[in-house]
Structure formats: structure tokens, C-alpha cells
PDB file of C-alpha atoms in Angstrom:
ATOM      1  CA  MET A   1       0.000   0.000   0.000  1.00 50.00           C
ATOM      2  CA  THR A   2       1.257   3.480  -0.859  1.00 60.00           C
ATOM      3  CA  PRO A   3       1.776   5.553   2.277  1.00 83.00           C
ATOM      4  CA  HIS A   4       0.717   8.863   0.696  1.00 95.00           C
ATOM      5  CA  HIS A   5      -0.834  10.384  -2.381  1.00 98.00           C
ATOM      6  CA  ALA A   6       1.099  12.690  -4.713  1.00 98.00           C
ATOM      7  CA  GLY A   7       0.389  16.393  -4.525  1.00 98.00           C
ATOM      8  CA  LEU A   8       1.371  18.771  -7.311  1.00 98.00           C
ATOM      9  CA  ARG A   9       2.103  22.489  -7.435  1.00 98.00           C
ATOM     10  CA  HIS A  10       3.373  24.569 -10.324  1.00 98.00           C
ATOM     11  CA  LEU A  11       6.261  26.856  -9.412  1.00 98.00           C
ATOM     12  CA  THR A  12       8.366  29.297 -11.372  1.00 97.00           C
ATOM     13  CA  ALA A  13      12.009  30.017 -10.701  1.00 97.00           C
ATOM     14  CA  GLN A  14      13.954  32.915 -12.141  1.00 96.00           C
ATOM     15  CA  SER A  15      17.111  31.799 -13.893  1.00 94.00           C
ATOM     16  CA  ALA A  16      19.375  34.198 -15.773  1.00 90.00           C
ATOM     17  CA  GLY A  17      16.473  36.606 -16.177  1.00 92.00           C
ATOM     18  CA  ARG A  18      14.121  33.997 -17.640  1.00 95.00           C
ATOM     19  CA  ALA A  19      11.195  32.158 -16.114  1.00 97.00           C
ATOM     20  CA  LEU A  20      11.957  28.495 -15.406  1.00 98.00           C
ATOM     21  CA  PRO A  21       8.752  26.436 -15.144  1.00 98.00           C
ATOM     22  CA  LEU A  22       8.766  23.787 -12.426  1.00 98.00           C
ATOM     23  CA  MET A  23       6.402  21.074 -11.383  1.00 98.00           C
ATOM     24  CA  ALA A  24       6.756  20.096  -7.739  1.00 98.00           C
ATOM     25  CA  LEU A  25       5.321  16.782  -6.571  1.00 98.00           C
ATOM     26  CA  TYR A  26       5.173  15.977  -2.883  1.00 98.00           C
ATOM     27  CA  PRO A  27       3.527  13.683  -0.335  1.00 98.00           C
ATOM     28  CA  THR A  28      -0.022  14.567   0.680  1.00 98.00           C
ATOM     29  CA  ASP A  29      -2.870  12.830   2.421  1.00 97.00           C
ATOM     30  CA  THR A  30      -5.408  14.385   0.032  1.00 98.00           C
ATOM     31  CA  PRO A  31      -6.711  11.765  -2.407  1.00 98.00           C
ATOM     32  CA  ALA A  32      -5.251  12.100  -5.898  1.00 97.00           C
ATOM     33  CA  GLN A  33      -7.359  12.370  -9.032  1.00 97.00           C
ATOM     34  CA  PRO A  34      -6.434  11.806 -12.675  1.00 98.00           C
ATOM     35  CA  GLN A  35      -5.230  15.113 -14.149  1.00 97.00           C
ATOM     36  CA  PRO A  36      -4.439  15.653 -17.831  1.00 97.00           C
ATOM     37  CA  PHE A  37      -1.099  17.180 -18.832  1.00 94.00           C
ATOM     38  CA  GLY A  38      -1.063  17.313 -22.607  1.00 90.00           C
ATOM     39  CA  PRO A  39      -1.106  13.722 -23.846  1.00 93.00           C
ATOM     40  CA  TYR A  40      -0.361  12.384 -20.347  1.00 95.00           C
ATOM     41  CA  THR A  41      -2.423  11.775 -17.235  1.00 96.00           C
ATOM     42  CA  MET A  42      -1.068  11.899 -13.708  1.00 97.00           C
ATOM     43  CA  GLU A  43      -2.752  10.788 -10.469  1.00 97.00           C
ATOM     44  CA  VAL A  44      -2.165  13.901  -8.334  1.00 98.00           C
ATOM     45  CA  ALA A  45      -3.895  16.197  -5.874  1.00 98.00           C
ATOM     46  CA  VAL A  46      -3.326  19.682  -7.293  1.00 98.00           C
ATOM     47  CA  ASN A  47      -2.337  22.298  -4.686  1.00 98.00           C
ATOM     48  CA  ALA A  48      -3.134  19.908  -1.822  1.00 98.00           C
ATOM     49  CA  PRO A  49      -1.546  20.409   1.601  1.00 98.00           C
ATOM     50  CA  VAL A  50       1.883  18.863   2.124  1.00 98.00           C
ATOM     51  CA  CYS A  51       2.307  16.075   4.684  1.00 97.00           C
ATOM     52  CA  ALA A  52       3.880  17.335   7.895  1.00 96.00           C
ATOM     53  CA  GLY A  53       7.619  17.125   8.344  1.00 97.00           C
ATOM     54  CA  ARG A  54      10.723  17.802   6.276  1.00 97.00           C
ATOM     55  CA  HIS A  55      11.099  15.670   3.203  1.00 98.00           C
ATOM     56  CA  PRO A  56      14.148  14.842   1.084  1.00 98.00           C
ATOM     57  CA  VAL A  57      14.212  16.541  -2.304  1.00 98.00           C
ATOM     58  CA  VAL A  58      14.935  14.981  -5.695  1.00 98.00           C
ATOM     59  CA  LEU A  59      15.285  17.052  -8.859  1.00 98.00           C
ATOM     60  CA  ILE A  60      14.873  15.149 -12.127  1.00 98.00           C
ATOM     61  CA  SER A  61      16.566  16.741 -15.143  1.00 98.00           C
ATOM     62  CA  HIS A  62      15.110  15.698 -18.504  1.00 97.00           C
ATOM     63  CA  GLY A  63      17.071  14.896 -21.644  1.00 95.00           C
ATOM     64  CA  ASN A  64      17.954  17.087 -24.623  1.00 94.00           C
ATOM     65  CA  ASN A  65      14.927  18.993 -25.942  1.00 93.00           C
ATOM     66  CA  GLY A  66      12.778  16.805 -23.696  1.00 95.00           C
ATOM     67  CA  SER A  67       9.994  17.216 -21.225  1.00 96.00           C
ATOM     68  CA  PRO A  68       9.812  16.792 -17.470  1.00 96.00           C
ATOM     69  CA  LEU A  69       6.633  14.790 -18.069  1.00 97.00           C
ATOM     70  CA  THR A  70       8.679  11.884 -19.423  1.00 95.00           C
ATOM     71  CA  HIS A  71       9.645  11.269 -15.779  1.00 97.00           C
ATOM     72  CA  ARG A  72       6.117  11.627 -14.353  1.00 98.00           C
ATOM     73  CA  ASP A  73       5.847   8.026 -13.137  1.00 97.00           C
ATOM     74  CA  THR A  74       9.155   8.179 -11.275  1.00 98.00           C
ATOM     75  CA  ALA A  75       8.252  11.569  -9.788  1.00 98.00           C
ATOM     76  CA  THR A  76       4.814  10.404  -8.686  1.00 98.00           C
ATOM     77  CA  HIS A  77       6.232   7.252  -7.112  1.00 97.00           C
ATOM     78  CA  LEU A  78       8.836   9.234  -5.180  1.00 98.00           C
ATOM     79  CA  ALA A  79       6.247  11.761  -3.963  1.00 98.00           C
ATOM     80  CA  ARG A  80       3.992   8.967  -2.735  1.00 98.00           C
ATOM     81  CA  HIS A  81       6.916   7.644  -0.737  1.00 97.00           C
ATOM     82  CA  GLY A  82       7.802  10.856   1.052  1.00 98.00           C
ATOM     83  CA  PHE A  83       9.953  12.881  -1.351  1.00 98.00           C
ATOM     84  CA  VAL A  84       9.508  16.355  -2.740  1.00 98.00           C
ATOM     85  CA  VAL A  85      10.307  16.090  -6.453  1.00 98.00           C
ATOM     86  CA  LEU A  86      11.203  18.993  -8.734  1.00 98.00           C
ATOM     87  CA  LEU A  87      10.668  18.665 -12.472  1.00 98.00           C
ATOM     88  CA  PRO A  88      12.128  21.674 -14.301  1.00 98.00           C
ATOM     89  CA  GLU A  89      11.426  22.284 -17.964  1.00 98.00           C
ATOM     90  CA  HIS A  90      14.913  23.471 -18.896  1.00 97.00           C
ATOM     91  CA  VAL A  91      14.697  26.863 -20.565  1.00 97.00           C
ATOM     92  CA  GLY A  92      16.468  26.818 -23.929  1.00 96.00           C
ATOM     93  CA  ASN A  93      16.699  23.032 -24.040  1.00 96.00           C
ATOM     94  CA  SER A  94      13.217  21.556 -23.823  1.00 96.00           C
ATOM     95  CA  ARG A  95      10.385  20.430 -26.054  1.00 95.00           C
ATOM     96  CA  SER A  96       8.909  23.932 -26.023  1.00 94.00           C
ATOM     97  CA  ASP A  97      12.134  25.954 -26.240  1.00 96.00           C
ATOM     98  CA  THR A  98      15.063  24.691 -28.301  1.00 95.00           C
ATOM     99  CA  SER A  99      16.842  28.048 -28.485  1.00 95.00           C
ATOM    100  CA  LEU A 100      20.081  26.636 -27.020  1.00 93.00           C
ATOM    101  CA  ASP A 101      20.087  23.515 -29.187  1.00 87.00           C
ATOM    102  CA  GLY A 102      23.572  22.650 -30.403  1.00 80.00           C
ATOM    103  CA  THR A 103      25.302  25.220 -28.208  1.00 83.00           C
ATOM    104  CA  ILE A 104      27.769  24.918 -25.372  1.00 79.00           C
ATOM    105  CA  GLU A 105      25.678  27.489 -23.518  1.00 87.00           C
ATOM    106  CA  ARG A 106      23.113  24.815 -22.659  1.00 88.00           C
ATOM    107  CA  LEU A 107      25.857  23.068 -20.636  1.00 86.00           C
ATOM    108  CA  ARG A 108      26.298  26.283 -18.640  1.00 88.00           C
ATOM    109  CA  VAL A 109      22.674  27.199 -18.040  1.00 94.00           C
ATOM    110  CA  ARG A 110      21.191  23.825 -17.127  1.00 96.00           C
ATOM    111  CA  PRO A 111      23.244  23.414 -13.882  1.00 96.00           C
ATOM    112  CA  GLN A 112      22.385  27.020 -12.978  1.00 96.00           C
ATOM    113  CA  GLN A 113      18.720  26.197 -13.533  1.00 97.00           C
ATOM    114  CA  VAL A 114      19.088  23.276 -11.088  1.00 97.00           C
ATOM    115  CA  HIS A 115      20.454  25.657  -8.461  1.00 97.00           C
ATOM    116  CA  ASP A 116      17.692  28.190  -9.153  1.00 98.00           C
ATOM    117  CA  ALA A 117      15.014  25.472  -8.958  1.00 98.00           C
ATOM    118  CA  PHE A 118      16.254  24.386  -5.508  1.00 98.00           C
ATOM    119  CA  GLU A 119      16.262  28.028  -4.399  1.00 97.00           C
ATOM    120  CA  ALA A 120      12.709  28.591  -5.649  1.00 98.00           C
ATOM    121  CA  LEU A 121      11.551  25.522  -3.741  1.00 98.00           C
ATOM    122  CA  GLN A 122      13.172  26.665  -0.500  1.00 97.00           C
ATOM    123  CA  HIS A 123      11.463  30.076  -0.823  1.00 97.00           C
ATOM    124  CA  ASP A 124       8.029  28.730  -1.749  1.00 97.00           C
ATOM    125  CA  ALA A 125       5.461  29.642   0.915  1.00 96.00           C
ATOM    126  CA  GLU A 126       3.773  26.226   0.843  1.00 96.00           C
ATOM    127  CA  LEU A 127       6.608  23.796   0.153  1.00 98.00           C
ATOM    128  CA  GLY A 128       9.728  25.531   1.454  1.00 97.00           C
ATOM    129  CA  GLU A 129       9.392  24.557   5.097  1.00 97.00           C
ATOM    130  CA  HIS A 130       8.769  20.917   4.108  1.00 98.00           C
ATOM    131  CA  ALA A 131      11.769  20.578   1.766  1.00 98.00           C
ATOM    132  CA  ASP A 132      14.894  19.456   3.588  1.00 98.00           C
ATOM    133  CA  PRO A 133      17.817  21.490   2.183  1.00 96.00           C
ATOM    134  CA  HIS A 134      20.316  18.971   3.613  1.00 97.00           C
ATOM    135  CA  ARG A 135      18.873  15.943   1.833  1.00 98.00           C
ATOM    136  CA  ARG A 136      18.954  16.641  -1.899  1.00 97.00           C
ATOM    137  CA  ALA A 137      19.557  14.487  -4.939  1.00 97.00           C
ATOM    138  CA  ILE A 138      19.657  15.082  -8.671  1.00 97.00           C
ATOM    139  CA  VAL A 139      18.687  12.467 -11.233  1.00 96.00           C
ATOM    140  CA  GLY A 140      19.130  12.984 -14.949  1.00 96.00           C
ATOM    141  CA  HIS A 141      18.689  11.296 -18.284  1.00 93.00           C
ATOM    142  CA  SER A 142      21.059  11.930 -21.205  1.00 92.00           C
ATOM    143  CA  ILE A 143      22.099  15.594 -21.006  1.00 93.00           C
ATOM    144  CA  GLY A 144      20.150  15.616 -17.748  1.00 95.00           C
ATOM    145  CA  ALA A 145      22.810  13.269 -16.367  1.00 94.00           C
ATOM    146  CA  CYS A 146      25.478  15.711 -17.533  1.00 91.00           C
ATOM    147  CA  THR A 147      23.475  18.468 -15.837  1.00 94.00           C
ATOM    148  CA  ALA A 148      23.359  16.485 -12.592  1.00 95.00           C
ATOM    149  CA  LEU A 149      27.093  15.732 -12.655  1.00 93.00           C
ATOM    150  CA  THR A 150      27.963  19.352 -13.453  1.00 92.00           C
ATOM    151  CA  ALA A 151      25.666  20.671 -10.720  1.00 93.00           C
ATOM    152  CA  ALA A 152      27.518  18.325  -8.337  1.00 91.00           C
ATOM    153  CA  GLY A 153      30.887  19.816  -9.354  1.00 90.00           C
ATOM    154  CA  GLY A 154      31.891  17.894 -12.468  1.00 87.00           C
ATOM    155  CA  VAL A 155      33.405  19.673 -15.476  1.00 80.00           C
ATOM    156  CA  PRO A 156      32.049  18.505 -18.839  1.00 73.00           C
ATOM    157  CA  VAL A 157      34.152  18.672 -21.976  1.00 69.00           C
ATOM    158  CA  ASN A 158      32.460  19.210 -25.305  1.00 65.00           C
ATOM    159  CA  THR A 159      33.199  16.790 -28.113  1.00 68.00           C
ATOM    160  CA  ARG A 160      32.879  17.156 -31.851  1.00 64.00           C
ATOM    161  CA  PHE A 161      29.292  15.897 -31.539  1.00 65.00           C
ATOM    162  CA  ASP A 162      28.323  18.748 -29.193  1.00 61.00           C
ATOM    163  CA  THR A 163      28.823  21.765 -31.450  1.00 58.00           C
ATOM    164  CA  PRO A 164      27.515  22.856 -34.841  1.00 58.00           C
ATOM    165  CA  THR A 165      31.111  23.158 -36.114  1.00 60.00           C
ATOM    166  CA  ALA A 166      31.915  19.583 -35.047  1.00 55.00           C
ATOM    167  CA  GLN A 167      35.062  20.864 -33.323  1.00 57.00           C
ATOM    168  CA  PRO A 168      36.049  19.462 -29.935  1.00 54.00           C
ATOM    169  CA  GLY A 169      36.892  22.008 -27.274  1.00 54.00           C
ATOM    170  CA  LEU A 170      38.209  22.657 -23.837  1.00 48.00           C
ATOM    171  CA  PRO A 171      36.011  22.228 -20.801  1.00 50.00           C
ATOM    172  CA  PHE A 172      33.104  24.608 -21.285  1.00 49.00           C
ATOM    173  CA  ALA A 173      34.053  26.521 -18.119  1.00 42.00           C
ATOM    174  CA  ALA A 174      37.448  27.480 -19.591  1.00 34.00           C
TER     175      ALA A 174
END
């Protein structure tokens, strides 16, 4: 039996002067209902109260030009089991905004967006006090994995496959 239901709130972080849309899923005792999100349906309780206590936080970073909704089942499962889950739609590198496609800049901004998403969560009036800032994790798929590793202190190096000119380069931070 699942100990909780999954609640859902939409948040917005500011990142490099642009709005970063976030979905936050979290444990709630309010019964969930099927909710449509484009072609997907999620069993969530929209804007429901958060279960008491401080919960560990997991941010899931989607792949190149992807959608946070591709990780909806994982996010919902984690929320039902006591986690607050952040799903950013990476500005400049998502299904609805490909403006950084093929650029090294996307390797710079995505880790910053992770930081800004965590900050927005901590300052949210409803979720902030329930999100444990000392228990955080980042999960990522494809470039989301690169985002997670970079946010944790790694230094990616671009290869010939990462740029429009097909020229390898130094670490992007150089």
C-alpha cells in the first residue's frame, strides 16, 4: 500500500532573467485524481496540503529537448513515498524551447537552472518549510545526467558531436 498520495504544485524560478517552469510533486494525504497534462495523465492532488515534516528533495533533469513529463511516473512514485520532487522544464533546451540547441551554452545554463530550482523551492510559501535542504539528490537522463554531474561539481568537456562546427573544445568553463 502506498503511504501517501502525490500532490502537485506549479512553481516558477527565475534563472538568468528567464522564467523556469517547475512542477513540484510531494507527499499529501489528500486523495489524488487523474489530471491531464497534454497527452499524459497523472494521479495527483493539485495544490493539496503537504504532509507534515521535512522531506528529502529529488530534482529530475530531462534529456535534450525533452519534457519533465517523461519522468512523471518516477516523480509520482517518489512523492507517494515521502519525497519532494522537482521537475524543471529546462529553458532553452526543452520540447517547447530549443533556443540553445547545439550550443555549449546549454551546458552552462542547465546546472544554474538546477540551483535556481532548488532556491525557488526553498522560498516557496507552501513547500519551502517541508523541503529538507540537507537531503537533496539530482537524477538525470542523457544531457540531464550531464546536468546532474555538473551541478555536483563535475566539469564537462564538449566533443565534436556537441557543437555545430563539429570541433572538440576545452572544458566549457574554460
